[in-house]
PDB file of C-alpha atoms in Angstrom:
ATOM      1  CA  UNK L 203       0.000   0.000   0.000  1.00  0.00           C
ATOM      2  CA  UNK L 204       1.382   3.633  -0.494  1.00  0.00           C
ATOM      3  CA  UNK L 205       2.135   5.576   2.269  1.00  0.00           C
ATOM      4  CA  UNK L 206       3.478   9.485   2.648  1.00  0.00           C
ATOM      5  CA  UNK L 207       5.589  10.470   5.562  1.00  0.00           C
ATOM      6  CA  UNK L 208       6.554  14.040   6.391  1.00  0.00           C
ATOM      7  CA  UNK L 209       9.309  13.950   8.617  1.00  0.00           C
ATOM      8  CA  UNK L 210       9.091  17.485  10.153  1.00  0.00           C
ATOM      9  CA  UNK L 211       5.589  18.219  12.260  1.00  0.00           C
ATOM     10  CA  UNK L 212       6.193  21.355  12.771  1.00  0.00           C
ATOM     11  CA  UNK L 213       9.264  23.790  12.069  1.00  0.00           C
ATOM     12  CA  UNK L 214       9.881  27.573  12.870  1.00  0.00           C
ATOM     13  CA  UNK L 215      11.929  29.615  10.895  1.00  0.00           C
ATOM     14  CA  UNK L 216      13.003  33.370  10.673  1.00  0.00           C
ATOM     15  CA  UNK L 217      12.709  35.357   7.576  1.00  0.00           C
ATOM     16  CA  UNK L 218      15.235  34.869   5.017  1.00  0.00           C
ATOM     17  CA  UNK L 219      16.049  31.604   6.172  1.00  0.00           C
ATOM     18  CA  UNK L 220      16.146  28.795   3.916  1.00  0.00           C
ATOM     19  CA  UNK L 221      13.769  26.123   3.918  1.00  0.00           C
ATOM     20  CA  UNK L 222      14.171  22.570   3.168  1.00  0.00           C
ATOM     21  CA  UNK L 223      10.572  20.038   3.825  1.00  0.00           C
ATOM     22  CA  UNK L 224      11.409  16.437   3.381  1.00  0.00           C
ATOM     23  CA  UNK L 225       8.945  13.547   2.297  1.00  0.00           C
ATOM     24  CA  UNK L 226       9.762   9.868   1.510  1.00  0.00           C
ATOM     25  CA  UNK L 227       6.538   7.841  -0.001  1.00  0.00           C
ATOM     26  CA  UNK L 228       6.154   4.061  -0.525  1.00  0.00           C
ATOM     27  CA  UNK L 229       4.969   2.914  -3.337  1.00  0.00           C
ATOM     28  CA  UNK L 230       6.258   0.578  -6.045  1.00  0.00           C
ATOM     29  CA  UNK L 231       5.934   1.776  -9.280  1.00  0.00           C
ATOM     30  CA  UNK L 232       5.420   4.975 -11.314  1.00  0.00           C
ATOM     31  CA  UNK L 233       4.319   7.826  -9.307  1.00  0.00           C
ATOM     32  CA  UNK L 234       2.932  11.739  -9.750  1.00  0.00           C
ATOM     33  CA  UNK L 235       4.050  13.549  -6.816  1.00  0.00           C
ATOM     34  CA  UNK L 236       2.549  16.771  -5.156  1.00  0.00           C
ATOM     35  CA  UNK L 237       2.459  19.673  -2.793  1.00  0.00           C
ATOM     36  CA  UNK L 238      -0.251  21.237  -1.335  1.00  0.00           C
ATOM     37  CA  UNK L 239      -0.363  24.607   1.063  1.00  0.00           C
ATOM     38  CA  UNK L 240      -2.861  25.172   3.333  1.00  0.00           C
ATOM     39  CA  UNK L 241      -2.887  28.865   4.702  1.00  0.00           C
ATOM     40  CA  UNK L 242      -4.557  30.526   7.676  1.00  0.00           C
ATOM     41  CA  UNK L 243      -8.327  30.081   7.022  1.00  0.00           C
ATOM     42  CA  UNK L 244      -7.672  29.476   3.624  1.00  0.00           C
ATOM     43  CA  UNK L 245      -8.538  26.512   1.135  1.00  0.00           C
ATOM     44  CA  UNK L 246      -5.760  24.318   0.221  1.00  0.00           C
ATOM     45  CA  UNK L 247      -3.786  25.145  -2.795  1.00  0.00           C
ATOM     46  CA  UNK L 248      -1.128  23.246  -5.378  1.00  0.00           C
ATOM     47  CA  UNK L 249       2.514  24.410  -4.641  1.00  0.00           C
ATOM     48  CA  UNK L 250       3.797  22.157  -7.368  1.00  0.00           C
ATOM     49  CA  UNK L 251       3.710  18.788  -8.771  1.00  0.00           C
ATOM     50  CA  UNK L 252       5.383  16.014 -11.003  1.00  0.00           C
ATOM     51  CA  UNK L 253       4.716  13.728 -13.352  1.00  0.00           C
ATOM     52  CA  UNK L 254       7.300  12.723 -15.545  1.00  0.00           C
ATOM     53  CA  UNK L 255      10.752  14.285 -17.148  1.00  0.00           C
ATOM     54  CA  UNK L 256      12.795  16.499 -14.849  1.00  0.00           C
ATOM     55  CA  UNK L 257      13.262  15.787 -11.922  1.00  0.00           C
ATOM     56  CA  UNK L 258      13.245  19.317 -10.236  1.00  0.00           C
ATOM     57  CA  UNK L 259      10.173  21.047 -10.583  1.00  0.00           C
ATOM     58  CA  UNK L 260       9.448  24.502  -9.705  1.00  0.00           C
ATOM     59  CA  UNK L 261       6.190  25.891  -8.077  1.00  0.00           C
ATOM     60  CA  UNK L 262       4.703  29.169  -7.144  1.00  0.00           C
ATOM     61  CA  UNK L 263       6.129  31.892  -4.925  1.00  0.00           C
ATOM     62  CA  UNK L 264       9.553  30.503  -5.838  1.00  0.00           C
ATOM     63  CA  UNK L 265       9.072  26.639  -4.243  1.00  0.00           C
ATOM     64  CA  UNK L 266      10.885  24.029  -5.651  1.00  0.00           C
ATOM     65  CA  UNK L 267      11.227  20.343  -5.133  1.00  0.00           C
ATOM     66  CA  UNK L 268      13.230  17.762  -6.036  1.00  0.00           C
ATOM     67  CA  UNK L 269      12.255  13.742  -6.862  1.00  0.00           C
ATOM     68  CA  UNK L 270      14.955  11.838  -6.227  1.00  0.00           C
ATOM     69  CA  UNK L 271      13.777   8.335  -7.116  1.00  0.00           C
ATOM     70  CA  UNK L 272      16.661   5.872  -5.605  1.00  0.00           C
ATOM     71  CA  UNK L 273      15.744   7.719  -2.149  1.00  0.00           C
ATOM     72  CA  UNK L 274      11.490   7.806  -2.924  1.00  0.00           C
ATOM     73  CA  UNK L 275      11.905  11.305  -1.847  1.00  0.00           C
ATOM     74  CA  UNK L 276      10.342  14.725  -2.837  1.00  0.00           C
ATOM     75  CA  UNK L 277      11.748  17.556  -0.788  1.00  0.00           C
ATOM     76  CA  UNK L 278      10.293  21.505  -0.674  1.00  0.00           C
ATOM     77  CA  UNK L 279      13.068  23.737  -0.844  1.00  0.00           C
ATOM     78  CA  UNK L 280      12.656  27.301  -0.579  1.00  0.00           C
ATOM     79  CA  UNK L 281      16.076  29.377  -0.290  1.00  0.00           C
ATOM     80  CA  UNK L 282      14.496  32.750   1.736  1.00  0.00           C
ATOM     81  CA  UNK L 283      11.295  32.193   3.066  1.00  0.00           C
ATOM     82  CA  UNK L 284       8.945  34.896   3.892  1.00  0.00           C
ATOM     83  CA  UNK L 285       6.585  35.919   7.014  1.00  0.00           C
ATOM     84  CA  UNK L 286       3.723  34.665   4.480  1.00  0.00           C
ATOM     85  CA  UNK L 287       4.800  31.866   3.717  1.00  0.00           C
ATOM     86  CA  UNK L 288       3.524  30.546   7.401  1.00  0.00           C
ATOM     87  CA  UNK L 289       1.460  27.874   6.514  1.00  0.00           C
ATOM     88  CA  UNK L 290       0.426  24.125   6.976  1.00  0.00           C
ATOM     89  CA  UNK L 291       2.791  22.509   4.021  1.00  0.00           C
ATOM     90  CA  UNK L 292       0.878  18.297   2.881  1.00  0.00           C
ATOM     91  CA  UNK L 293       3.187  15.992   0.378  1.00  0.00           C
ATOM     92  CA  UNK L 294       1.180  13.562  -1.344  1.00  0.00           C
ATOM     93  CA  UNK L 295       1.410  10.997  -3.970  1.00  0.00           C
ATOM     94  CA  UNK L 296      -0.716   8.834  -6.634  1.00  0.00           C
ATOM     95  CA  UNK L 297      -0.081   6.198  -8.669  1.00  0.00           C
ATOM     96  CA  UNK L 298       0.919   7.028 -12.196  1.00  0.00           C
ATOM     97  CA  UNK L 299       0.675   5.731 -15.551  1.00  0.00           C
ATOM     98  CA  UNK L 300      -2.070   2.943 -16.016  1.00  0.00           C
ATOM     99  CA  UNK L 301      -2.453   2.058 -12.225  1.00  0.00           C
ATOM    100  CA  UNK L 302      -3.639   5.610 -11.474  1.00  0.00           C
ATOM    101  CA  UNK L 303      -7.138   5.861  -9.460  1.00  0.00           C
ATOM    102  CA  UNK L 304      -6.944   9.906  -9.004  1.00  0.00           C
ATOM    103  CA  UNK L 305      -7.288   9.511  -5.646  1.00  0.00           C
ATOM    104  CA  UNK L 306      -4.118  11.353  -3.529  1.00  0.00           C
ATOM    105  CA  UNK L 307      -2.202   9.808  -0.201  1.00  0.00           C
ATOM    106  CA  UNK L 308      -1.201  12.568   1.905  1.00  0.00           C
ATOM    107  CA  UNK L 309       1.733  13.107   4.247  1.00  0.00           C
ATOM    108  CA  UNK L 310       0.679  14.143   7.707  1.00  0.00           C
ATOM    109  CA  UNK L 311       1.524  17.354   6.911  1.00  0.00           C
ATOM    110  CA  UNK L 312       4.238  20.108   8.382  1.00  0.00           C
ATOM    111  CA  UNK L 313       3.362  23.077  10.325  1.00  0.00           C
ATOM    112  CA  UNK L 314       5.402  26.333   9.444  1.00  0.00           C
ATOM    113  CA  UNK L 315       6.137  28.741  11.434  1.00  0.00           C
ATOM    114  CA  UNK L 316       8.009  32.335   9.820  1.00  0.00           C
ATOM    115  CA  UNK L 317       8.977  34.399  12.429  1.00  0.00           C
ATOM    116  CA  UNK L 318       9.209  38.242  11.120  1.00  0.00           C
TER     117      UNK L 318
ATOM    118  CA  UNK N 184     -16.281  31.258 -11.560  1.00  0.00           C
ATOM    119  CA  UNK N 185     -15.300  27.431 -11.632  1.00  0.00           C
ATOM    120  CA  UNK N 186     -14.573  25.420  -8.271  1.00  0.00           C
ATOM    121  CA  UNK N 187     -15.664  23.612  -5.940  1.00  0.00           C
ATOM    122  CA  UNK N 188     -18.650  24.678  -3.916  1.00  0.00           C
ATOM    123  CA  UNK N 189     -18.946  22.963  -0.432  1.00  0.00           C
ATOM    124  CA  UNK N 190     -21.802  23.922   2.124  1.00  0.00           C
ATOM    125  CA  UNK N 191     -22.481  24.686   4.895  1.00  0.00           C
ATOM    126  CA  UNK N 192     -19.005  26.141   5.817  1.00  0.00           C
ATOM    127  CA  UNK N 193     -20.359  25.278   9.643  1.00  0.00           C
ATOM    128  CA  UNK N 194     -22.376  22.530  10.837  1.00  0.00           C
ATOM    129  CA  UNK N 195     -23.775  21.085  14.501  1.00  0.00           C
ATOM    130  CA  UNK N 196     -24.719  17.636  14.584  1.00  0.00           C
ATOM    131  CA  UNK N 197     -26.960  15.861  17.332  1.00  0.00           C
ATOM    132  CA  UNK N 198     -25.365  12.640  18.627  1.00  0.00           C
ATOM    133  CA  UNK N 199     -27.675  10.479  16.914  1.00  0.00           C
ATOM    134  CA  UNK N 200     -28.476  12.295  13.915  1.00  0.00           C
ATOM    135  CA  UNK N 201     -27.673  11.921  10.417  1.00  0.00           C
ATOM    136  CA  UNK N 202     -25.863  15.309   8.463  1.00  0.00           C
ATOM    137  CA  UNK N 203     -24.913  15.486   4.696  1.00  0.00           C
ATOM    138  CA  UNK N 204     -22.563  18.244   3.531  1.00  0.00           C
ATOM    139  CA  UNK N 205     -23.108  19.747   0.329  1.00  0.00           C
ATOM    140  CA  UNK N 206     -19.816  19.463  -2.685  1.00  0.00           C
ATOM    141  CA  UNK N 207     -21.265  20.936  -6.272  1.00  0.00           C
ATOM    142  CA  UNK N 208     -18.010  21.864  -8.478  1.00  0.00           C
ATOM    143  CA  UNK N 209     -18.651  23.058 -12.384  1.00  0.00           C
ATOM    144  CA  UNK N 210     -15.057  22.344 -13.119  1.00  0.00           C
ATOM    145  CA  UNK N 211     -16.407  19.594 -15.446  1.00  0.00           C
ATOM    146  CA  UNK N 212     -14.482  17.266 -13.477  1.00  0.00           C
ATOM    147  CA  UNK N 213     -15.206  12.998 -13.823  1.00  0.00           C
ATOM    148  CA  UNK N 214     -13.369  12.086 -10.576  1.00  0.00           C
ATOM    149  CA  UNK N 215     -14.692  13.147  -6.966  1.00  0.00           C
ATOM    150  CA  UNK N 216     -13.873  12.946  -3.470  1.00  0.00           C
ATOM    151  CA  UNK N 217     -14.264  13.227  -0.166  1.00  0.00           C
ATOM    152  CA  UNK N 218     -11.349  13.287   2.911  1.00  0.00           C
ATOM    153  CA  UNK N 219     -11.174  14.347   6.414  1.00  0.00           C
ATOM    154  CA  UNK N 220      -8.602  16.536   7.646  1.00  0.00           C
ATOM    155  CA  UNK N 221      -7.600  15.784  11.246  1.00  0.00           C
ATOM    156  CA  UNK N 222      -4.507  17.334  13.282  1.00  0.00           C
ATOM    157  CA  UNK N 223      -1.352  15.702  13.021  1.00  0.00           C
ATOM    158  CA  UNK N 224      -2.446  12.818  10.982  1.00  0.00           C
ATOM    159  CA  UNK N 225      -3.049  14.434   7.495  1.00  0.00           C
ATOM    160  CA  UNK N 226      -5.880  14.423   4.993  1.00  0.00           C
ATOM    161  CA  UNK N 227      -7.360  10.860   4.607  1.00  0.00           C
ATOM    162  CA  UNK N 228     -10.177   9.491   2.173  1.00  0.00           C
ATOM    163  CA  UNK N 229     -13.163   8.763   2.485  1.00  0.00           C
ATOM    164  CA  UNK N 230     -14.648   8.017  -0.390  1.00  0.00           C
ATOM    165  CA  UNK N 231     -14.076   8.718  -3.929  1.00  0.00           C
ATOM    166  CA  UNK N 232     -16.047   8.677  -7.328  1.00  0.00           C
ATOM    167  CA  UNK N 233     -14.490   8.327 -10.649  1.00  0.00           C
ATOM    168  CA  UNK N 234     -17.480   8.582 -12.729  1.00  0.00           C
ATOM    169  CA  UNK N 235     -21.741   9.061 -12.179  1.00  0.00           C
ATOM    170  CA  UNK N 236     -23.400   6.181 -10.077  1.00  0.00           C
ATOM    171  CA  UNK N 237     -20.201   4.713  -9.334  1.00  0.00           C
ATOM    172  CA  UNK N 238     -18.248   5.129  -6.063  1.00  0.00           C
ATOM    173  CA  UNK N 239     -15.946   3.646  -3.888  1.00  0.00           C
ATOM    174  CA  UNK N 240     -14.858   3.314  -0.147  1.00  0.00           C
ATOM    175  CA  UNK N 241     -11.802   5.166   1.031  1.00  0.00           C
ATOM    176  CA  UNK N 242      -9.149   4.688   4.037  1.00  0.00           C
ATOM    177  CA  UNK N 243     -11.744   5.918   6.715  1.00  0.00           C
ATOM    178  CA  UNK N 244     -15.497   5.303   5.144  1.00  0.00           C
ATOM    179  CA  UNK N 245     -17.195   3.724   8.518  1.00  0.00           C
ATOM    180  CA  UNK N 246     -19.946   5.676   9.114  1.00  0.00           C
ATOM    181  CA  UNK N 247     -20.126   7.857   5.902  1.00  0.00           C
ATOM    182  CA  UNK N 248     -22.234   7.199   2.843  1.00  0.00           C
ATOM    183  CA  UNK N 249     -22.214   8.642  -0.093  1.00  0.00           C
ATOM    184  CA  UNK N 250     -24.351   9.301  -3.528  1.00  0.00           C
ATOM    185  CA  UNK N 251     -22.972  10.236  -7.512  1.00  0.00           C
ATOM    186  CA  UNK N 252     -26.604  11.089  -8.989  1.00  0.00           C
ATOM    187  CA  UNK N 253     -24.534  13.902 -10.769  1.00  0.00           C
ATOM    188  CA  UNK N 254     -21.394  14.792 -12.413  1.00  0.00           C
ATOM    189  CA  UNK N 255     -21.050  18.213 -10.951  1.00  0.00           C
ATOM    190  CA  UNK N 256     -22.791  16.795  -7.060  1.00  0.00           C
ATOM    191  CA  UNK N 257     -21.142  14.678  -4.747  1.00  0.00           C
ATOM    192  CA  UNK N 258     -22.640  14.607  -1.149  1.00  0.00           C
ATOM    193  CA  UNK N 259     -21.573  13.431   1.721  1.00  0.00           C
ATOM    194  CA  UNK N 260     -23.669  11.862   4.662  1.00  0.00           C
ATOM    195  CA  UNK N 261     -22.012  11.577   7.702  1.00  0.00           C
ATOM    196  CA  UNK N 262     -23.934   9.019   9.835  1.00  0.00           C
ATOM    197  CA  UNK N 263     -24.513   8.581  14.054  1.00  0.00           C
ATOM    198  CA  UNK N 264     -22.099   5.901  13.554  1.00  0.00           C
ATOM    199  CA  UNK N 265     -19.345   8.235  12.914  1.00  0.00           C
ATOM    200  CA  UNK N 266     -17.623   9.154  16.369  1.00  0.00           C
ATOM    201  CA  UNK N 267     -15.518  11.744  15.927  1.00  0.00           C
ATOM    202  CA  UNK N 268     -16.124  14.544  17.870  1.00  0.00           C
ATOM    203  CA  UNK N 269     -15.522  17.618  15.450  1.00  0.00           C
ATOM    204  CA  UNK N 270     -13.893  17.431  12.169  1.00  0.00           C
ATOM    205  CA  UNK N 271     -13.305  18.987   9.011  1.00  0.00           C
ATOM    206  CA  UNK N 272     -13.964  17.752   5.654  1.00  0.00           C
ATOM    207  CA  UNK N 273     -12.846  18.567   2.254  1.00  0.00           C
ATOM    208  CA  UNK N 274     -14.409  17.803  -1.242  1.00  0.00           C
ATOM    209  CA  UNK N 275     -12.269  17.512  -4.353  1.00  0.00           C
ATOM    210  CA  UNK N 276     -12.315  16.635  -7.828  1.00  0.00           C
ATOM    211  CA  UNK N 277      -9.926  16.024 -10.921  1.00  0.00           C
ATOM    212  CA  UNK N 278     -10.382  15.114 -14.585  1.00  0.00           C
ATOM    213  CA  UNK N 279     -10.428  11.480 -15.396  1.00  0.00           C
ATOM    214  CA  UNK N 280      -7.538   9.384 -14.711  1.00  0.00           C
ATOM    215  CA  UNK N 281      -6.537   9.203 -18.026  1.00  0.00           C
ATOM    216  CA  UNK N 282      -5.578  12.560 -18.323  1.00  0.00           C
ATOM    217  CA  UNK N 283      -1.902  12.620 -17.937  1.00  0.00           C
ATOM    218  CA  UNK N 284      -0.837  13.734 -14.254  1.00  0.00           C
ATOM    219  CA  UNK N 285      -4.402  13.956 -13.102  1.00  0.00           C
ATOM    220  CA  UNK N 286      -4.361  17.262 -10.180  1.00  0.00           C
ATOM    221  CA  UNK N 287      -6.769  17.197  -7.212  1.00  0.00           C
ATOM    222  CA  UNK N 288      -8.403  20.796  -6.766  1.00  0.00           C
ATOM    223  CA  UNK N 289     -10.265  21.109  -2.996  1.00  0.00           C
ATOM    224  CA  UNK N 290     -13.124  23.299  -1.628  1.00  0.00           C
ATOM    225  CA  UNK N 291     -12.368  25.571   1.130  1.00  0.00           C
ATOM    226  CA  UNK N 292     -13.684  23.143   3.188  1.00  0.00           C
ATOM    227  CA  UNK N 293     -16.616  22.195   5.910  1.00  0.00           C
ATOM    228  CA  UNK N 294     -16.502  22.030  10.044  1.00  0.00           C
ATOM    229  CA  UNK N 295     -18.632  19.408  11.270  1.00  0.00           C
ATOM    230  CA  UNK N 296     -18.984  19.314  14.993  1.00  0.00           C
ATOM    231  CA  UNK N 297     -20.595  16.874  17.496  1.00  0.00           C
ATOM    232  CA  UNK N 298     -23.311  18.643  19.926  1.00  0.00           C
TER     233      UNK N 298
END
């Protein structure tokens, strides 16, 4: 069965510090890989996701992430983060290719902190 | 504007009584779905749909039931079996599976608690 761990729960950072969010996932065979923010009060969003060719894949409001397939990883890096980007921060994965069912397996998700 | 519609934002539910939450989305969107977002333990499933009439049970679907009478309507009942105290739930939908790299879009979400 898939699973998505999030190794950080919750992490606090000041302002121009650089940011670096791991996730590992279990799963098999070909995956599409996400990340989802959650703001204050606010709906959750897609950061950034991939599905196939290279491997580092850039988001919005300058997040990146990197799948590194020998390690099942996809890390969120940001290098500077900002007082906005405080936030609840979810990996998740599906199944790609022919064995995809749509439905997502989340990470338990990391709390950030930005400290002005 | 498209998206996903869910209602009522806030609900109260009597122990004992049955609640359904509202998801409509005009996305035009084959796949839906349902999860529940709980503290420390991340967003898990419920149930999903990947086409009308047809749906299926997720990680967590004791005490939930849902219908597909509609492509753009995908309620959710939650039941007096279902124990947890307050919790919130989030609809979502995506194009059909097929569609290379299929991406989840959510509603802003619904707060059901326990009375």
């Amino acid at each position: 069965a898939q699973s998505v761990s999030q190794h950080n729960h919750h992490v606090i950072l000041s302002e121009a510090a650089s940011l670096e969010l791991g996730c590992n996932y279990s799963y098999g065979g070909t995956v599409n890989l996400f990340w989802y923010v959650q703001y204050p009060g606010q709906h959750l969003q897609l950061l950034l996701k991939y599905f196939s060719g290279d491997p580092l894949v850039k988001g919005i409001k300058g997040f990146e992430a990197e799948f590194i397939k020998s390690k099942f990883s996809f890390n969120l890096r940001k290098p500077s983060v900002q007082w906005s980007d405080t936030a609840e921060y979810f990996c998740a994965v599906n199944a790609g290719g022919s064995s995809n069912t749509g439905k997502l397996i989340f990470g338990q998700g990391t709390t950030l902190q930005v400290k002005p | 504007d498209g998206g996903i519609t869910q209602s009522p934002k806030y609900l109260f539910r009597k122990e004992g009584q049955n609640v359904t939450l509202s998801c409509e989305q005009n996305l035009n969107h084959d796949a839906m779905y349902w999860y529940r977002q709980d503290p420390g333990q991340g967003l898990r499933l419920i149930y999903y749909s990947q086409i009308v009439n047809d749906f299926q049970k997720g990680d967590i679907a004791e005490g939930y039931s849902v219908s597909r009478e509609k492509k753009e309507s995908f309620p959710l009942t939650v039941t007096s079996a279902q124990k947890t105290p307050t919790a919130f739930y989030l609809c979502a939908s995506s194009l059909p599976r097929r569609t290379s790299g299929n991406t989840i879009y959510f509603g802003e979400g619904s707060w059901l608690t326990v009375v």
